[in-house]
mmCIF file of C-alpha atoms in Angstrom:
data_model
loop_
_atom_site.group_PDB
_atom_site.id
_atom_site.type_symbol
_atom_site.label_atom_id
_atom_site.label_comp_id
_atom_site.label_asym_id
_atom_site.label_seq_id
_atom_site.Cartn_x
_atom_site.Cartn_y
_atom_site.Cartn_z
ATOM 1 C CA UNK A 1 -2.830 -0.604 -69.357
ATOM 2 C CA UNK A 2 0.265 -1.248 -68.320
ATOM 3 C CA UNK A 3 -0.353 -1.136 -64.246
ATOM 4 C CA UNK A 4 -3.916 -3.190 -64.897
ATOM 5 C CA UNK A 5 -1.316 -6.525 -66.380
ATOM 6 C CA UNK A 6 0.736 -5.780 -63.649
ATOM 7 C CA UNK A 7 -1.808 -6.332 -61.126
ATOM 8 C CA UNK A 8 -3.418 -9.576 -63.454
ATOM 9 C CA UNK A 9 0.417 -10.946 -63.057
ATOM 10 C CA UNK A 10 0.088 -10.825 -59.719
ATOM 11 C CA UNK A 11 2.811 -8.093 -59.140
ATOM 12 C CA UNK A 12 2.715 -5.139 -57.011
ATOM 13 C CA UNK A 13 2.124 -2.180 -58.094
ATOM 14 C CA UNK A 14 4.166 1.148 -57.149
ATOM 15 C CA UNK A 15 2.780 3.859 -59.464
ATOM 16 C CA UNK A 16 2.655 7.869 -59.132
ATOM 17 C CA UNK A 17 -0.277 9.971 -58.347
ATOM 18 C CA UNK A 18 -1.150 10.884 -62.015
ATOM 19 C CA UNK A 19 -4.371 10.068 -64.392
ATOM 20 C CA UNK A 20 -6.192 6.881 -63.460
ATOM 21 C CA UNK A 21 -3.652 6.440 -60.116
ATOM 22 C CA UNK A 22 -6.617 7.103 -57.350
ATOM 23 C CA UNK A 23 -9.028 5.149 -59.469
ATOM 24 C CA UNK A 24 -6.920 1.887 -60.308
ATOM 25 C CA UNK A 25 -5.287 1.998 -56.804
ATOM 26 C CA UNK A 26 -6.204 2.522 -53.033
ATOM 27 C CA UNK A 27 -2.912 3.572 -51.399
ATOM 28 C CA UNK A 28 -1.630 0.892 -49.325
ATOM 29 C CA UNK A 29 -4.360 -1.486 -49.999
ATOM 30 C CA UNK A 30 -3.767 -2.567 -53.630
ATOM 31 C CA UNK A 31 -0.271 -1.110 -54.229
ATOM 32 C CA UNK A 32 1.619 2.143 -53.284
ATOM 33 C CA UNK A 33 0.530 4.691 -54.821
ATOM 34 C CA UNK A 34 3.462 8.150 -54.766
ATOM 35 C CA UNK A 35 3.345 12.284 -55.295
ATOM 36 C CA UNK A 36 4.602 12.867 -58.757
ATOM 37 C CA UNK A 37 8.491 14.052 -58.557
ATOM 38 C CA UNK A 38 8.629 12.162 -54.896
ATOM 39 C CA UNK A 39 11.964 10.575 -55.732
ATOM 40 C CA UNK A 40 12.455 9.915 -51.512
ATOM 41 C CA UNK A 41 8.757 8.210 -51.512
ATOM 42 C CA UNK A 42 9.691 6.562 -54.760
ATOM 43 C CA UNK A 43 12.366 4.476 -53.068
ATOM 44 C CA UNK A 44 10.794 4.338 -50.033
ATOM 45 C CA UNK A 45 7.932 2.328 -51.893
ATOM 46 C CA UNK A 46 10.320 0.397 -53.476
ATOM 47 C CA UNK A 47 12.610 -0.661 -50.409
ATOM 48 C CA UNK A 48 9.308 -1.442 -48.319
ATOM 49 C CA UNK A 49 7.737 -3.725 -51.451
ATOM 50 C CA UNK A 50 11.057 -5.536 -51.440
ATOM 51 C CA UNK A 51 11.476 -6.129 -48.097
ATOM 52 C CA UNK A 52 8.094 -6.949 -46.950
ATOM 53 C CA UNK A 53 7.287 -10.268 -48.399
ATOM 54 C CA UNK A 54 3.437 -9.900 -46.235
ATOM 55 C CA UNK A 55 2.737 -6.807 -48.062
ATOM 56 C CA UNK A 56 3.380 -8.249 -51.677
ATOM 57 C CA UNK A 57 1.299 -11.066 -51.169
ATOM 58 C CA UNK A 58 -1.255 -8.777 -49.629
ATOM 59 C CA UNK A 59 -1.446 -6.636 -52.784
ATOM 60 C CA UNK A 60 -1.389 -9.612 -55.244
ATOM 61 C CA UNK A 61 -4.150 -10.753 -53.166
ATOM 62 C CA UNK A 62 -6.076 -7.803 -53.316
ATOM 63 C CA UNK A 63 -5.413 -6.752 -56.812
ATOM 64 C CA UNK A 64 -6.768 -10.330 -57.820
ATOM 65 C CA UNK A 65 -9.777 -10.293 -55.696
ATOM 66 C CA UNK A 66 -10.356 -6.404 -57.206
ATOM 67 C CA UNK A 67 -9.789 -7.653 -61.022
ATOM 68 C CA UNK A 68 -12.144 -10.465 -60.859
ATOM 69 C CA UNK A 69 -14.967 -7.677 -60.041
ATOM 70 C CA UNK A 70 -14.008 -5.767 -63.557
ATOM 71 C CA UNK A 71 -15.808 -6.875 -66.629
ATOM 72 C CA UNK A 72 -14.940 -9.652 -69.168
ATOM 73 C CA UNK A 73 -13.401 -7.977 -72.552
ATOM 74 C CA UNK A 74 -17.116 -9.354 -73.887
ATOM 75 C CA UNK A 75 -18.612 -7.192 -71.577
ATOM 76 C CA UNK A 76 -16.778 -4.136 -71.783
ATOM 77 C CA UNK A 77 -16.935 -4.258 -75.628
ATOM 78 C CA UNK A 78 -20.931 -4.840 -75.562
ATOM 79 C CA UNK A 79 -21.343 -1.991 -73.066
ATOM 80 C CA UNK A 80 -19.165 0.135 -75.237
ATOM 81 C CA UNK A 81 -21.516 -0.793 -77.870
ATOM 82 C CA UNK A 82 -24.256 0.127 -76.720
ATOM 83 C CA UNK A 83 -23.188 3.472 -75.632
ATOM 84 C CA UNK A 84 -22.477 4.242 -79.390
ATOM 85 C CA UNK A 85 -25.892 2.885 -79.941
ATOM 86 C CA UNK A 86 -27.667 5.160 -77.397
ATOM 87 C CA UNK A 87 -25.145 8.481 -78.712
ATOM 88 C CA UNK A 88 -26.340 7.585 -82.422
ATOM 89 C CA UNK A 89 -30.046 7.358 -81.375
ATOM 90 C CA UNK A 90 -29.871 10.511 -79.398
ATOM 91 C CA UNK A 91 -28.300 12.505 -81.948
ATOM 92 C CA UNK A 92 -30.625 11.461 -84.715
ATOM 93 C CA UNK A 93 -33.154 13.511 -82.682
ATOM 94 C CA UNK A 94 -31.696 16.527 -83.285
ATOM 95 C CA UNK A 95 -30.658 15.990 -86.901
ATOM 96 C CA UNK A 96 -32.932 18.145 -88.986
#
């Protein structure tokens, strides 16, 4: 949750390659994305981000143009919703 506000603030994102990582971020496009216990590419991210002023516009860009595709909180709720719907309907088929 934490990286998505990140990116909706406009800020880049430096994150390690763990859970949602490879689906929240393309490597270089949208943020940096790191190997897990990478202290060197850590820093490396970090020193890069802060000293190319091209790149973080580049990912604020992108990560803006990237959120705008995601659904409204509306729209995630009502296809959550549904879901439910369509488990409960399914599973009343096999109650005896």
């Amino acid at each position: 949750m934490a990286v998505v506000e990140a990116m909706a603030a406009g800020l880049p994102v430096i994150m390690t390659d763990v859970g949602l990582a490879g689906e929240l971020l393309i490597d270089d496009l949208d943020g940096r994305v790191v190997p897990v216990g990478s202290e060197k590419a850590l820093a490396a991210a970090i020193m890069e981000l802060k000293e190319n002023s091209v790149k973080r516009e580049e990912f604020k860009q992108n990560n803006l143009k990237l959120l705008e595709k995601w659904p409204t909180k509306q729209e995630y709720l009502d296809k959550y919703r549904n879901s439910l719907i369509t488990i409960v309907q399914t599973m009343k088929s096999y109650v005896i």
